Short mmCIF file of C-alpha atoms and ligand atoms in Angstrom, two decimals:
data_model
loop_
_atom_site.label_atom_id
_atom_site.label_comp_id
_atom_site.label_asym_id
_atom_site.label_seq_id
_atom_site.Cartn_x
_atom_site.Cartn_y
_atom_site.Cartn_z
CA MET A 1 0.06 0.06 0.15
CA LYS A 2 1.24 3.51 -0.80
CA ILE A 3 1.28 6.39 1.95
CA ILE A 4 2.16 9.91 1.35
CA ILE A 5 3.80 11.32 4.45
CA GLY A 6 4.86 15.08 5.19
CA SER A 7 5.49 17.66 7.88
CA ASP A 8 6.52 21.12 8.57
CA HIS A 9 9.87 21.82 10.75
CA GLY A 10 7.40 21.36 13.77
CA GLY A 11 6.80 17.73 12.92
CA LEU A 12 9.91 16.67 11.25
CA LEU A 13 11.00 14.26 13.75
CA LEU A 14 7.70 12.59 14.18
CA LYS A 15 7.53 12.49 10.46
CA ASP A 16 10.97 10.80 9.99
CA LYS A 17 9.97 8.14 13.03
CA ILE A 18 6.76 7.21 11.16
CA PHE A 19 8.74 7.24 7.76
CA GLN A 20 11.05 4.41 8.95
CA HIS A 21 8.23 2.73 10.87
CA LEU A 22 6.16 2.12 7.68
CA LYS A 23 9.20 1.37 5.55
CA ASP A 24 10.17 -1.27 8.25
CA LYS A 25 6.64 -2.69 7.86
CA GLY A 26 6.89 -2.85 3.97
CA TYR A 27 4.78 0.24 2.99
CA ASP A 28 5.58 2.08 -0.10
CA VAL A 29 6.36 5.38 1.46
CA ASP A 30 6.70 8.78 -0.44
CA ASP A 31 8.06 11.82 1.67
CA VAL A 32 7.10 15.10 0.51
CA GLY A 33 9.23 16.77 3.10
CA THR A 34 10.04 19.19 4.87
CA TYR A 35 13.62 17.60 4.95
CA SER A 36 15.49 20.16 7.35
CA ALA A 37 14.64 21.54 10.70
CA MET A 38 14.53 25.30 9.03
CA SER A 39 11.12 27.10 9.31
CA CYS A 40 8.76 26.23 6.78
CA ASP A 41 4.82 26.98 6.02
CA TYR A 42 2.79 23.87 6.77
CA PRO A 43 0.04 24.81 4.17
CA VAL A 44 2.85 24.21 1.30
CA ILE A 45 3.29 20.72 2.71
CA ALA A 46 -0.37 20.16 2.98
CA LYS A 47 -1.04 20.89 -0.58
CA GLU A 48 1.53 18.81 -1.95
CA LEU A 49 0.58 15.81 -0.01
CA THR A 50 -3.39 16.26 -0.63
CA THR A 51 -2.70 16.85 -4.26
CA LYS A 52 -0.64 13.46 -4.12
CA VAL A 53 -3.17 11.56 -2.09
CA LEU A 54 -6.20 12.52 -4.52
CA ASP A 55 -3.99 11.85 -7.56
CA SER A 56 -3.08 8.36 -6.17
CA SER A 57 -6.31 7.53 -4.42
CA CYS A 58 -4.15 6.32 -1.59
CA LEU A 59 -3.63 7.51 2.32
CA GLY A 60 -1.77 10.53 3.65
CA ILE A 61 -0.12 11.59 7.04
CA LEU A 62 0.52 14.95 7.83
CA VAL A 63 2.62 16.12 10.95
CA CYS A 64 2.96 19.67 12.33
CA GLY A 65 3.45 20.92 15.84
CA THR A 66 -0.23 20.36 16.95
CA GLY A 67 -1.76 18.61 14.01
CA ILE A 68 -4.32 21.39 13.90
CA GLY A 69 -2.72 23.46 10.99
CA MET A 70 -2.30 20.80 8.80
CA SER A 71 -5.89 19.33 9.42
CA ILE A 72 -7.46 22.86 8.81
CA TYR A 73 -5.74 23.23 5.45
CA ALA A 74 -6.28 19.41 4.20
CA ASN A 75 -10.07 19.72 5.20
CA LYS A 76 -10.58 22.55 2.88
CA VAL A 77 -9.49 20.32 -0.16
CA LYS A 78 -12.11 18.66 -1.89
CA GLY A 79 -12.14 15.04 -1.61
CA ILE A 80 -10.00 15.11 1.43
CA ARG A 81 -11.22 14.07 4.88
CA ALA A 82 -8.51 14.60 7.43
CA ALA A 83 -8.69 13.29 11.05
CA HIS A 84 -6.69 15.12 13.54
CA CYS A 85 -6.05 12.16 16.20
CA THR A 86 -4.42 12.06 19.80
CA ASP A 87 -5.75 8.67 20.70
CA THR A 88 -5.89 5.27 19.04
CA PHE A 89 -9.94 5.06 19.12
CA SER A 90 -10.45 8.15 17.22
CA ALA A 91 -8.01 7.08 14.55
CA ARG A 92 -9.64 3.78 14.25
CA LEU A 93 -13.18 4.98 13.94
CA SER A 94 -12.12 7.84 11.54
CA ARG A 95 -11.41 5.15 9.15
CA GLN A 96 -14.36 3.03 9.72
CA HIS A 97 -17.11 5.60 10.04
CA ASN A 98 -15.70 8.78 8.23
CA ASP A 99 -13.43 7.09 5.59
CA SER A 100 -10.47 9.64 6.56
CA ASN A 101 -7.88 9.67 3.96
CA VAL A 102 -5.38 11.91 5.69
CA LEU A 103 -4.22 11.41 9.52
CA CYS A 104 -2.97 14.58 11.21
CA LEU A 105 -0.70 14.17 14.08
CA GLY A 106 0.88 16.87 16.34
CA GLU A 107 4.81 16.31 17.54
CA ARG A 108 4.51 18.58 20.28
CA ILE A 109 1.13 16.96 21.67
CA THR A 110 1.64 13.04 21.11
CA GLY A 111 4.71 11.09 21.98
CA PHE A 112 6.42 9.06 19.45
CA GLY A 113 5.38 5.52 20.85
CA LEU A 114 1.43 6.46 21.02
CA ALA A 115 1.89 8.30 17.52
CA LEU A 116 3.08 5.10 15.97
CA ASP A 117 0.20 3.38 17.63
CA ILE A 118 -2.42 5.81 16.35
CA VAL A 119 -0.70 5.40 12.73
CA ASP A 120 -0.79 1.47 12.88
CA GLU A 121 -4.41 1.62 14.33
CA TRP A 122 -5.55 3.98 11.71
CA LEU A 123 -3.82 1.84 8.66
CA ASN A 124 -5.21 -1.18 9.85
CA ALA A 125 -8.87 -0.17 9.90
CA THR A 126 -11.26 -0.15 6.86
CA PHE A 127 -14.17 1.90 6.14
CA GLU A 128 -17.42 0.08 7.00
CA GLY A 129 -19.67 1.72 4.30
CA GLY A 130 -23.46 1.18 4.72
CA ARG A 131 -24.88 4.07 6.78
CA HIS A 132 -21.51 5.52 7.09
CA LYS A 133 -21.14 5.88 3.35
CA ARG A 134 -24.70 7.77 3.19
CA ARG A 135 -23.04 10.22 5.64
CA VAL A 136 -19.88 10.68 4.05
CA ASP A 137 -21.88 11.11 0.69
CA MET A 138 -23.48 14.14 2.42
CA ILE A 139 -20.01 15.66 3.35
CA ASN A 140 -19.05 14.95 -0.61
CA GLU A 141 -22.08 16.90 -1.60
CA LEU A 142 -21.06 19.78 0.52
CA ASP A 143 -17.82 19.71 -1.24
CA GLU A 144 -19.58 20.14 -4.65
CA VAL A 145 -21.44 23.15 -3.16
CA LYS A 146 -18.50 24.83 -2.12
CA GLY A 147 -16.90 24.15 -5.54
C1 RB5 B 1 4.82 25.93 13.77
O1 RB5 B 1 5.54 26.71 14.83
C2 RB5 B 1 3.63 25.61 14.13
O2 RB5 B 1 2.58 26.51 14.02
C3 RB5 B 1 3.03 24.50 13.38
O3 RB5 B 1 3.85 23.35 13.13
C4 RB5 B 1 1.70 23.78 13.70
O4 RB5 B 1 1.54 23.45 14.99
C5 RB5 B 1 0.30 24.58 13.12
O5 RB5 B 1 -0.80 24.17 13.23
#
């Protein structure tokens, strides 16, 4: 499975941990940066990642200091359903019920161990469809209204 991963400077260390974790598990990981601790703008990375997630119909993981800026940006992109998670239960349910296609994490909020568990829980869960599809379709219709 292909996973796109990205962060700003505030999420660099956690992003690199997740990158290695996913590589070790055999995932095909595409890292869109940032690649240094130099300050950068999270919307630039979020734009690059969400474009690739939509083009490849795959999943993406965004990390910044809190996870909030990345999630605000990502959820403005039509077709992206970003889940900002600080626990494994929310991460699992965001896939099962909300069909989230982007996971947002905060390096300054969530410790590395828990963050990797959140990533695993999110990737191992699948969308349940049924009544949840009806609700996700309603969100997609909202995307259409916004253009
Ligand atoms: C960068 O200082 C910080 O604002 C950013 O990483 C993120 O937390 C924004 O939401």
